Short mmCIF file of C-alpha atoms and ligand atoms in Angstrom, two decimals:
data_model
loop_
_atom_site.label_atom_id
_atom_site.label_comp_id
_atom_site.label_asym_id
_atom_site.label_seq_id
_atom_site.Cartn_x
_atom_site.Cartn_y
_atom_site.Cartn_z
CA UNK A 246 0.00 0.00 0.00
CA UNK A 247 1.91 3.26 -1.34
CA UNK A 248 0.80 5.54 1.58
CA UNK A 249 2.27 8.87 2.78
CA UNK A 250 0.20 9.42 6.26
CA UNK A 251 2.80 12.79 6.50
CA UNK A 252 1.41 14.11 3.11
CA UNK A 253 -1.53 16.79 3.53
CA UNK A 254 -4.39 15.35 2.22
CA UNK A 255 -7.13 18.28 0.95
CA UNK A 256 -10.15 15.82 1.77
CA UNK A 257 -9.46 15.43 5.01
CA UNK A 258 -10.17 18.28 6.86
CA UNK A 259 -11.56 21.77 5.72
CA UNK A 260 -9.08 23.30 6.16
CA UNK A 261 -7.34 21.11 3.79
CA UNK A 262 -10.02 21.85 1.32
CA UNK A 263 -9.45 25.65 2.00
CA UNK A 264 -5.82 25.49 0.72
CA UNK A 265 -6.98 23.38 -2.60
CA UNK A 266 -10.11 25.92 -3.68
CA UNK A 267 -6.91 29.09 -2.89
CA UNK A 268 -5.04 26.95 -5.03
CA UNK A 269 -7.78 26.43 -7.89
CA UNK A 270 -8.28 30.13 -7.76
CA UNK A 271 -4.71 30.59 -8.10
CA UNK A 272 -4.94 28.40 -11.82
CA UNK A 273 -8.58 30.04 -12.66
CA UNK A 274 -6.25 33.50 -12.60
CA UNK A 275 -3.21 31.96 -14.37
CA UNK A 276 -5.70 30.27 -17.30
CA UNK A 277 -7.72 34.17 -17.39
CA UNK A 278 -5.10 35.82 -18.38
CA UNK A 279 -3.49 33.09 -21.48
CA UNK A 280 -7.68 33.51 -22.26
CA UNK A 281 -7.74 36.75 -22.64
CA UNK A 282 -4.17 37.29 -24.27
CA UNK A 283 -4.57 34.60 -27.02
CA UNK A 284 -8.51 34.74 -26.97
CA UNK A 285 -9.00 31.50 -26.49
CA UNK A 286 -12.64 30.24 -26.46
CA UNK A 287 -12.80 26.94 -25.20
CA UNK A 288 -10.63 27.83 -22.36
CA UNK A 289 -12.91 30.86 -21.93
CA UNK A 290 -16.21 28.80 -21.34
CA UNK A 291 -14.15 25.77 -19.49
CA UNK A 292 -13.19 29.33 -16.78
CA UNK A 293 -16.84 30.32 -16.67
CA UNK A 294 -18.09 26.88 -16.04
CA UNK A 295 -15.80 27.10 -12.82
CA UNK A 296 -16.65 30.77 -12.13
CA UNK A 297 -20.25 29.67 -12.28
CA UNK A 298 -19.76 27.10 -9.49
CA UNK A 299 -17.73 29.26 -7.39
CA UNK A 300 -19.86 32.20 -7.97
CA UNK A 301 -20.13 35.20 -4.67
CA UNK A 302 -17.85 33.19 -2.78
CA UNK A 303 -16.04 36.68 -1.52
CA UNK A 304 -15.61 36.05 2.05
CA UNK A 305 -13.64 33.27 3.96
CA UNK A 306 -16.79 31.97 5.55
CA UNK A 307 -18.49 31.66 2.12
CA UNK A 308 -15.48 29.91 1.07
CA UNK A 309 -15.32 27.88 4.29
CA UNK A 310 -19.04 27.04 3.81
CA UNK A 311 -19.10 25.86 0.19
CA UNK A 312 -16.49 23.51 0.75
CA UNK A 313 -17.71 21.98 4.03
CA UNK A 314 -20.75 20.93 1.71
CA UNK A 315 -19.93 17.03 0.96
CA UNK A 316 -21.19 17.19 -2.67
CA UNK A 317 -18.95 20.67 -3.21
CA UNK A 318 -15.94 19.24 -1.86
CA UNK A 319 -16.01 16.53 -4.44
CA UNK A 320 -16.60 18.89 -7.48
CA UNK A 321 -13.43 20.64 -6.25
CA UNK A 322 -11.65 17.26 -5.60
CA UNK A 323 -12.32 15.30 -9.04
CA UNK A 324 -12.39 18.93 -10.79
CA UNK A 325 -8.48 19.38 -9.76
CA UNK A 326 -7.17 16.10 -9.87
CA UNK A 327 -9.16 15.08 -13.12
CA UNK A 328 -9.43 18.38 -14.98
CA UNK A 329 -6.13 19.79 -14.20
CA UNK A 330 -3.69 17.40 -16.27
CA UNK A 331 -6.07 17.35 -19.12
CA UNK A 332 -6.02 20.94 -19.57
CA UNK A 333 -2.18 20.54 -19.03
CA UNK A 334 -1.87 19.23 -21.56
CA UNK A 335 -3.92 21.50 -23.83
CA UNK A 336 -2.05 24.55 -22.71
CA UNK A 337 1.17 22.88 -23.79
CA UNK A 338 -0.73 23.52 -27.54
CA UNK A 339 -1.09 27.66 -26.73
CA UNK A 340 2.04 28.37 -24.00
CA UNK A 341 5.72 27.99 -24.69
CA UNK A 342 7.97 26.29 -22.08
CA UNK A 343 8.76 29.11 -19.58
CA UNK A 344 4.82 30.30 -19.55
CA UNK A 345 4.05 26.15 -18.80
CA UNK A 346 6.77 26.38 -15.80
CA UNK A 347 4.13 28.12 -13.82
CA UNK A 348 0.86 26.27 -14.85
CA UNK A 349 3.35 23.26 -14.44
CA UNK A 350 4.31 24.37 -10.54
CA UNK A 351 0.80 24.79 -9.51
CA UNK A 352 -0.93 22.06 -11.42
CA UNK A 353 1.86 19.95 -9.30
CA UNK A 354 0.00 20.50 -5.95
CA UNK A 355 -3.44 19.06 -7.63
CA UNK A 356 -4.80 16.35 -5.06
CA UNK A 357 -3.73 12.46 -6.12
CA UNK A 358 -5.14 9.70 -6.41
CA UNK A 359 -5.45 8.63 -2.76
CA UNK A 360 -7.33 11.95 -2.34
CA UNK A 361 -9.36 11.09 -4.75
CA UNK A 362 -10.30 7.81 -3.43
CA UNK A 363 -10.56 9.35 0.37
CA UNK A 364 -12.80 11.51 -1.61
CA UNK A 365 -14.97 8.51 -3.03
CA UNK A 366 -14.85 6.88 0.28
CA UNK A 367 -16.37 9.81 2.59
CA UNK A 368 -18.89 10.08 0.36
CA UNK A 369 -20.18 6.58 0.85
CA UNK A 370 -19.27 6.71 3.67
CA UNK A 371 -21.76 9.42 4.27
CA UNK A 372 -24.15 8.29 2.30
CA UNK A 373 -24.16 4.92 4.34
CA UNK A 374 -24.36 5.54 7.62
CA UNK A 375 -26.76 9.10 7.29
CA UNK A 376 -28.66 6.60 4.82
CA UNK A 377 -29.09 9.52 2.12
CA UNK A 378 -31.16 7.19 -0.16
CA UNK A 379 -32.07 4.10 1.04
CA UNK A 380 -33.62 4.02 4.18
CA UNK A 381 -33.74 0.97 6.38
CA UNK A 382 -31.54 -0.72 4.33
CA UNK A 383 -28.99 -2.26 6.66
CA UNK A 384 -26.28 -3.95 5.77
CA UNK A 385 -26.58 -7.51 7.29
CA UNK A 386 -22.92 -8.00 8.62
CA UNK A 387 -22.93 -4.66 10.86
CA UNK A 388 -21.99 -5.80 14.45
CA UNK A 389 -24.36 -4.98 17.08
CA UNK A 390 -21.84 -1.62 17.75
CA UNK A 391 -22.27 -0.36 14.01
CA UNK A 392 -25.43 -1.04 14.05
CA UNK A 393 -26.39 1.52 16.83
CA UNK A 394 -23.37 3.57 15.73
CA UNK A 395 -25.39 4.17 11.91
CA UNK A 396 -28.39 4.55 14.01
CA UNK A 397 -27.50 6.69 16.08
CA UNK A 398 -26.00 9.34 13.14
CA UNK A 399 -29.54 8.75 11.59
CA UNK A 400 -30.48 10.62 15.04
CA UNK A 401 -32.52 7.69 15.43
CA UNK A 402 -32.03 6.69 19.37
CA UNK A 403 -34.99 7.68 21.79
CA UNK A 404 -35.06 10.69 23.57
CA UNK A 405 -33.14 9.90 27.69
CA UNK A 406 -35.27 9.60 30.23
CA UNK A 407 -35.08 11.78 33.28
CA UNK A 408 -32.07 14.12 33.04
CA UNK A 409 -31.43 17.59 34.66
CA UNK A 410 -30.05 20.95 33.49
CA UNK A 411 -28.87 22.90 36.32
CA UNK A 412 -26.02 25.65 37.08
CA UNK A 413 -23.13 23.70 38.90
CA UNK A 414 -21.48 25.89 41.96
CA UNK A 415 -19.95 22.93 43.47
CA UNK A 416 -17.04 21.65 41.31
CA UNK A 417 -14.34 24.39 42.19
CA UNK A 418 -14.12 27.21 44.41
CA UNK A 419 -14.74 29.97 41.56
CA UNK A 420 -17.62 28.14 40.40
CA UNK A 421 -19.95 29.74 43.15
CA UNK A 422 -18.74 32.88 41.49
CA UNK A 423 -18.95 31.91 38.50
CA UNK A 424 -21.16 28.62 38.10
CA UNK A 425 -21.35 26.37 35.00
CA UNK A 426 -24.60 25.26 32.63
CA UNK A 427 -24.43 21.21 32.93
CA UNK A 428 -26.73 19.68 31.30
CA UNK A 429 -27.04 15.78 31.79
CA UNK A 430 -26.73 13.60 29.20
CA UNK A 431 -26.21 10.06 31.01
CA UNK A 432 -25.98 9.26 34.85
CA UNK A 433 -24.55 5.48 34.95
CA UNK A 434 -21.67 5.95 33.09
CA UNK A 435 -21.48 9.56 33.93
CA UNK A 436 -21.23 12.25 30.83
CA UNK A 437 -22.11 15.44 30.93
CA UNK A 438 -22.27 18.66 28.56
CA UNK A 439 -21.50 22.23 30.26
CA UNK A 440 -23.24 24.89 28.32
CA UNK A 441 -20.98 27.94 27.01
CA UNK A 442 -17.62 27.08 28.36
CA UNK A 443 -15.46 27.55 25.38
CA UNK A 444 -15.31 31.22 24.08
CA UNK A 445 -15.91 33.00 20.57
CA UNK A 446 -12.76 35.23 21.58
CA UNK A 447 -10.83 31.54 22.11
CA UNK A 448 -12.16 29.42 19.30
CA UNK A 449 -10.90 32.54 16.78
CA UNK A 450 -7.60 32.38 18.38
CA UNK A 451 -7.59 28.42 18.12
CA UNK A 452 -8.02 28.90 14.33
CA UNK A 453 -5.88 31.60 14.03
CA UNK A 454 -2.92 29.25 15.32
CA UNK A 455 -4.13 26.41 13.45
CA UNK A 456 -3.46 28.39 10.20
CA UNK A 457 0.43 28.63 10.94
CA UNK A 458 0.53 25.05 13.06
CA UNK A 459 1.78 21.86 11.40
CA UNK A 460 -1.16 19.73 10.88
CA UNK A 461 -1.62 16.10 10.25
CA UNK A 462 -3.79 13.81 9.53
CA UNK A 463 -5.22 11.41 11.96
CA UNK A 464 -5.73 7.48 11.33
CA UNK A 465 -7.12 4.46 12.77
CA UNK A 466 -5.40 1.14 11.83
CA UNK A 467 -7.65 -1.67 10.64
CA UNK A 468 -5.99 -5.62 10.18
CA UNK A 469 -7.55 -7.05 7.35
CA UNK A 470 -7.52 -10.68 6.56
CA UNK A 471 -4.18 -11.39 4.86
CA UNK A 472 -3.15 -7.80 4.21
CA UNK A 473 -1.21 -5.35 5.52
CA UNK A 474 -2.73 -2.77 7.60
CA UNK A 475 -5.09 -0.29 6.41
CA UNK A 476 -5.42 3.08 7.06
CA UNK A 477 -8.43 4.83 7.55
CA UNK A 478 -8.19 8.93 7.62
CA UNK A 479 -10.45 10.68 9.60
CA UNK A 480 -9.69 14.38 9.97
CA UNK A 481 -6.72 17.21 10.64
CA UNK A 482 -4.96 17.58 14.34
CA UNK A 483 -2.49 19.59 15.25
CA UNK A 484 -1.55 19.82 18.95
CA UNK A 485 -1.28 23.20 21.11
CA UNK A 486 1.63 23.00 23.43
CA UNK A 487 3.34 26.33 25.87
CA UNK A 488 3.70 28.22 22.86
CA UNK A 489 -0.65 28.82 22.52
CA UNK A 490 -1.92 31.63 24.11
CA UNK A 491 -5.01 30.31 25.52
CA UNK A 492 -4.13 26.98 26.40
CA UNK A 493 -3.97 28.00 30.21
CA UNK A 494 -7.29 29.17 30.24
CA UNK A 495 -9.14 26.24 28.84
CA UNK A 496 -6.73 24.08 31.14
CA UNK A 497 -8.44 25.97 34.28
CA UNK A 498 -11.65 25.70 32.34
CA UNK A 499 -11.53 22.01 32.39
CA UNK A 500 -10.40 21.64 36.10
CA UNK A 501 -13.37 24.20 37.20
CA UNK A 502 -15.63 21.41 34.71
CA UNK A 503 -14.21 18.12 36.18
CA UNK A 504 -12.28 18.84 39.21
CA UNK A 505 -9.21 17.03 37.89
CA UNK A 506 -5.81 18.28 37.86
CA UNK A 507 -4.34 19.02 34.28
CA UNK A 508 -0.90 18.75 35.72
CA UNK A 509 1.89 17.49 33.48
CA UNK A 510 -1.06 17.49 31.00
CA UNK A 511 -1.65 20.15 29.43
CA UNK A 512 -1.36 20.61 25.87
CA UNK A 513 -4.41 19.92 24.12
CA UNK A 514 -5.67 18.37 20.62
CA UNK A 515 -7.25 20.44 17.69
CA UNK A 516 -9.15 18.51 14.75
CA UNK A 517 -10.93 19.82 12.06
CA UNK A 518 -12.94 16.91 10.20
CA UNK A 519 -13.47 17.26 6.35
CA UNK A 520 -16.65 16.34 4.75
CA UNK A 521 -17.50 12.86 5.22
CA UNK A 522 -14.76 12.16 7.96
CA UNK A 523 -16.03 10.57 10.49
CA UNK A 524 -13.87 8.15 13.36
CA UNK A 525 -15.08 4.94 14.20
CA UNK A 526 -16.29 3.16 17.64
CA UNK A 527 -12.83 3.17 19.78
CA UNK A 528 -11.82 3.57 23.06
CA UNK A 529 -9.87 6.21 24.37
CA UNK A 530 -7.85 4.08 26.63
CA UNK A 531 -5.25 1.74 26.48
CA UNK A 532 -6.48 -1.19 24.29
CA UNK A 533 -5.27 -3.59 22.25
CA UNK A 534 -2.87 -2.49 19.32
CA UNK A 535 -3.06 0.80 21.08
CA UNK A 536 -1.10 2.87 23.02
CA UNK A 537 -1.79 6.59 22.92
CA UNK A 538 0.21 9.26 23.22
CA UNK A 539 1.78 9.81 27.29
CA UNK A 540 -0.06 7.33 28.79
CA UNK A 541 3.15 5.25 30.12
CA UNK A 542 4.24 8.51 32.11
CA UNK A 543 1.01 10.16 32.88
CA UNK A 544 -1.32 6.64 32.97
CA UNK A 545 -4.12 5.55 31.36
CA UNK A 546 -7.31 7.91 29.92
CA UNK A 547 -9.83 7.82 32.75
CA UNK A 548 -12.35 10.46 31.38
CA UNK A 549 -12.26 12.51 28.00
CA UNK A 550 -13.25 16.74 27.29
CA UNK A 551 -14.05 17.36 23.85
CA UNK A 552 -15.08 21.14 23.01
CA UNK A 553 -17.08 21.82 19.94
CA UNK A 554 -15.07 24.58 18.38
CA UNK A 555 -18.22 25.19 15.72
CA UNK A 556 -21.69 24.10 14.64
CA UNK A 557 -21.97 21.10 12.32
CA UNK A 558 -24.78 22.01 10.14
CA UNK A 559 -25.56 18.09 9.21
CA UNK A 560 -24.11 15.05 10.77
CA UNK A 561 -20.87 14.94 13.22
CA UNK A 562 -22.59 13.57 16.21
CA UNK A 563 -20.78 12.01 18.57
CA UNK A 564 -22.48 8.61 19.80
CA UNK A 565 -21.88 6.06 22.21
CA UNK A 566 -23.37 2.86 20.51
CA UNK A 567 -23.49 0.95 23.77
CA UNK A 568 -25.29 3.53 25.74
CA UNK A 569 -27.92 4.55 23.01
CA UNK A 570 -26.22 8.09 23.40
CA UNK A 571 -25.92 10.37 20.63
CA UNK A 572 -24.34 14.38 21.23
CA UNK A 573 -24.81 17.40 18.79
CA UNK A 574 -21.84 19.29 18.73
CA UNK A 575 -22.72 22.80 19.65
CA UNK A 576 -20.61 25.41 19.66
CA UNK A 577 -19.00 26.61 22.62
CA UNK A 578 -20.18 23.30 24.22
CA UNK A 579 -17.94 20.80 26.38
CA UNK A 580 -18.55 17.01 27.02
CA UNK A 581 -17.25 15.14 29.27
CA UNK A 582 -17.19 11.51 29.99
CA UNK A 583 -15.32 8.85 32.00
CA UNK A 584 -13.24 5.76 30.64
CA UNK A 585 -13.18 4.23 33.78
CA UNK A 586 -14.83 2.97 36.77
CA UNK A 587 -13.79 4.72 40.28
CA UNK A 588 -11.17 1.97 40.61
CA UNK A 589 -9.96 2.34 37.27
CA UNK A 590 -10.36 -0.25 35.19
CA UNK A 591 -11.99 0.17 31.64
CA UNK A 592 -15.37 0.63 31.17
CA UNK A 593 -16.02 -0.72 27.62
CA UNK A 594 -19.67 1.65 27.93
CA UNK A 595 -17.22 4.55 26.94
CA UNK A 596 -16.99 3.07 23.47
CA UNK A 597 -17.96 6.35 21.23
CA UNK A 598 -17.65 7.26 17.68
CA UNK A 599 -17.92 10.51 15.66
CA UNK A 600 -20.86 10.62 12.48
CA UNK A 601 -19.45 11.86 9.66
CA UNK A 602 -19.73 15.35 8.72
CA UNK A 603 -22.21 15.96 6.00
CA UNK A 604 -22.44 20.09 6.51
CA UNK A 605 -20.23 22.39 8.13
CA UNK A 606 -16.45 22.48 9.55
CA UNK A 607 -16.54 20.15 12.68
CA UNK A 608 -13.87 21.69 14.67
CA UNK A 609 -12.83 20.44 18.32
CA UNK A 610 -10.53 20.62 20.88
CA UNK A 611 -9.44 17.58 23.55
CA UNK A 612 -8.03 17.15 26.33
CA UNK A 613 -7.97 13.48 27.60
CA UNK A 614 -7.35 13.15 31.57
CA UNK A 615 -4.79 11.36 32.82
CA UNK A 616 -4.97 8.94 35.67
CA UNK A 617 -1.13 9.97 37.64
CA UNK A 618 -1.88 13.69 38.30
CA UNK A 619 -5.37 12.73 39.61
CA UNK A 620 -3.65 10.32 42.67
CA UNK A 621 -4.87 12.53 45.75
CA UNK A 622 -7.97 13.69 44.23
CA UNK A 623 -9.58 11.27 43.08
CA UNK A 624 -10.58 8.17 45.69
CA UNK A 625 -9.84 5.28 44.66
CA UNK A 626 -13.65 3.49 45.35
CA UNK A 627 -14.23 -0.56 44.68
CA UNK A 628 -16.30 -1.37 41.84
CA UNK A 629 -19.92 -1.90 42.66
O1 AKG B 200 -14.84 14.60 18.48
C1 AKG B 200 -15.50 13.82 19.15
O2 AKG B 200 -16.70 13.96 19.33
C2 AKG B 200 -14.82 12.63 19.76
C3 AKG B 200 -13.39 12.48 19.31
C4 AKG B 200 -12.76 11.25 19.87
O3 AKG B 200 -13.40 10.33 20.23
C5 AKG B 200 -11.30 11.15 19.98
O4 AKG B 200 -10.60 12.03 19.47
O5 AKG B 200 -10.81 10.19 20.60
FE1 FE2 B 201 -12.23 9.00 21.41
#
């Protein structure tokens, strides 16, 4: 399998799918001017066929919008990896050799094949599990976990049964100054969504780092029969460490939440999801075939935060198929949930999974909890 995980793939996040329609834009402008200078029809209506598609698309956020449409971010997708070399090679019939050295450099950043087939497979993928067309039409070898995971997306689980909002003053000190929205989602395990705990003033900042950060993608690894693993790529992180100006903040924003210690923790996790990326049922602790990041020095995951950084017009839930659970990201919202029992081992009801995006940038930003820094805090209480 001839895969890069390190190269940028456009289809994988938005943001990704930013840089390609800048780039596109970039060749519409090159192509504009050979059309106008040798007045060149065909290449005249192939620009206003684009132009058409792309039409009013002034601002960033009606940039960001189109292409966080599924069905847009293909067009764009097939348009530049398909398109491009054809017309390559028709402009090597107008240009001469130094004007085709700077189609040539740009046209050499078109998405490849494997974005192409990323492409192909988020939008099955989407189509699949938000069952686009055919409804009830499930496919017969889905394990009970997929099963609820597709229904689930579908937004298809029953509304919970007796659940609370209420203001929290309890969890830390400077909550009775200042207390929190929590709104219940499940009591037994415990998770949780406070209301308006990530900022506007924070999430712009988060994005505004993310532009300069390196970003890569993210994968699960899947062992198939008799072949060597596969890789399945499911959106954009990037990490904040010291250097983020806000990290601090959200830190003591998580330990006013939960009442855990981020010490020795505290960078946090950025993703941005492209269309159709979606991530699987997992666990975020220690499993088999996988060990994440810190978790020999700082021990195993015992709860996870996850901020929605934005609204998800269409699809992104996140859903815990053993629980019958299903979130809508909202923005400015924080969930939290354990991994654990009180003594620690694994609760496999934690399994979760994230829908695929249909609509909309799904940006977020995690912290997973470490057991180590939570030693005198947290008692240690036998399982029931
Ligand atoms: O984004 C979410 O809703 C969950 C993400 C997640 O499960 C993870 O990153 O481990
Ligand atoms: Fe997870």
């Amino acid at each position: 399998l001839d895969y890069d995980e390190r190269k940028e793939r456009y289809s994988s996040s938005v943001l990704g799918l930013m840089k390609l329609y800048e780039l596109e834009q970039q060749y519409i402008k090159t192509l504009q001017v050979y059309a106008v200078e040798r007045n060149n029809s065909i290449l005249t209506k192939y620009l206003s066929s684009i132009e058409l598609n792309n039409v009013n698309k002034k601002s960033y956020r009606e940039r960001e919008e189109h292409v966080s449409n599924i069905l847009n971010a293909f067009t764009l997708i097939r348009r530049t990896h398909q398109d491009w070399p054809k017309w390559q090679k028709f402009m090597k019939t107008i240009l001469n050799a130094s004007e085709m050295v700077k189609l040539n450099a740009i046209v050499s950043q078109a998405p490849d094949k494997q974005d192409m087939k990323e492409m192909l497979e988020n939008m099955q993928r989407a189509e699949k599990i938000n069952n686009l067309h055919a409804i009830d039409k499930f496919d017969g070898n889905l394990s009970k976990e997929m099963t609820s995971y597709h229904l689930g997306c579908r937004g298809l689980f029953l509304p919970p049964g007796k659940l609370v909002c209420r203001y929290n003053f309890t969890t830390s000190p400077f909550l009775r100054l200042a207390p929190l929205k929590q709104e219940e989602i499940n009591l037994d395990p415990y998770i949780v969504v406070y209301h308006d705990v990530l900022h506007d003033r924070e999430i712009a900042q988060m994005k505004e780092e993310m532009a300069n950060a390196h970003i890569s993608n993210a994968w699960i690894e899947e062992r198939k029969a008799n072949q060597s693993q596969m890789r399945q790529v499911i959106g954009r992180v990037s990490w904040l460490t010291d250097s983020s100006n806000f990290m601090d903040s959200v830190n003591q924003r998580i330990m006013d939440m939960t009442g855990f210690s981020m010490k020795g923790i505290e960078s946090l996790q950025v993703c941005n999801y492209g269309p159709g990326c979606n991530f699987k049922p997992h666990y975020d602790y220690m499993a088999e075939g996988y060990e994440p990041p810190n978790i020999l020095t700082l021990g195993d995951r015992l709860a996870s935060v996850i901020f929605y950084a934005s609204e998800v017009h269409l699809g992104g839930a996140t859903v815990f198929p053993r629980l019958d659970v299903a979130i809508t990201p909202k923005k400015g919202a924080g969930l939290v949930w354990y991994n654990t029992y009180d003594d620690s081992t694994h609760d496999q009801r934690s399994q979760h999974a994230v829908c695929p995006t249909l609509m909309g940038s799904r940006w977020t930003l995690t912290k997973w909890v470490h057991l180590s820094p939570q030693m005198f805090l947290k008692p240690c209480r036998p399982r029931k």
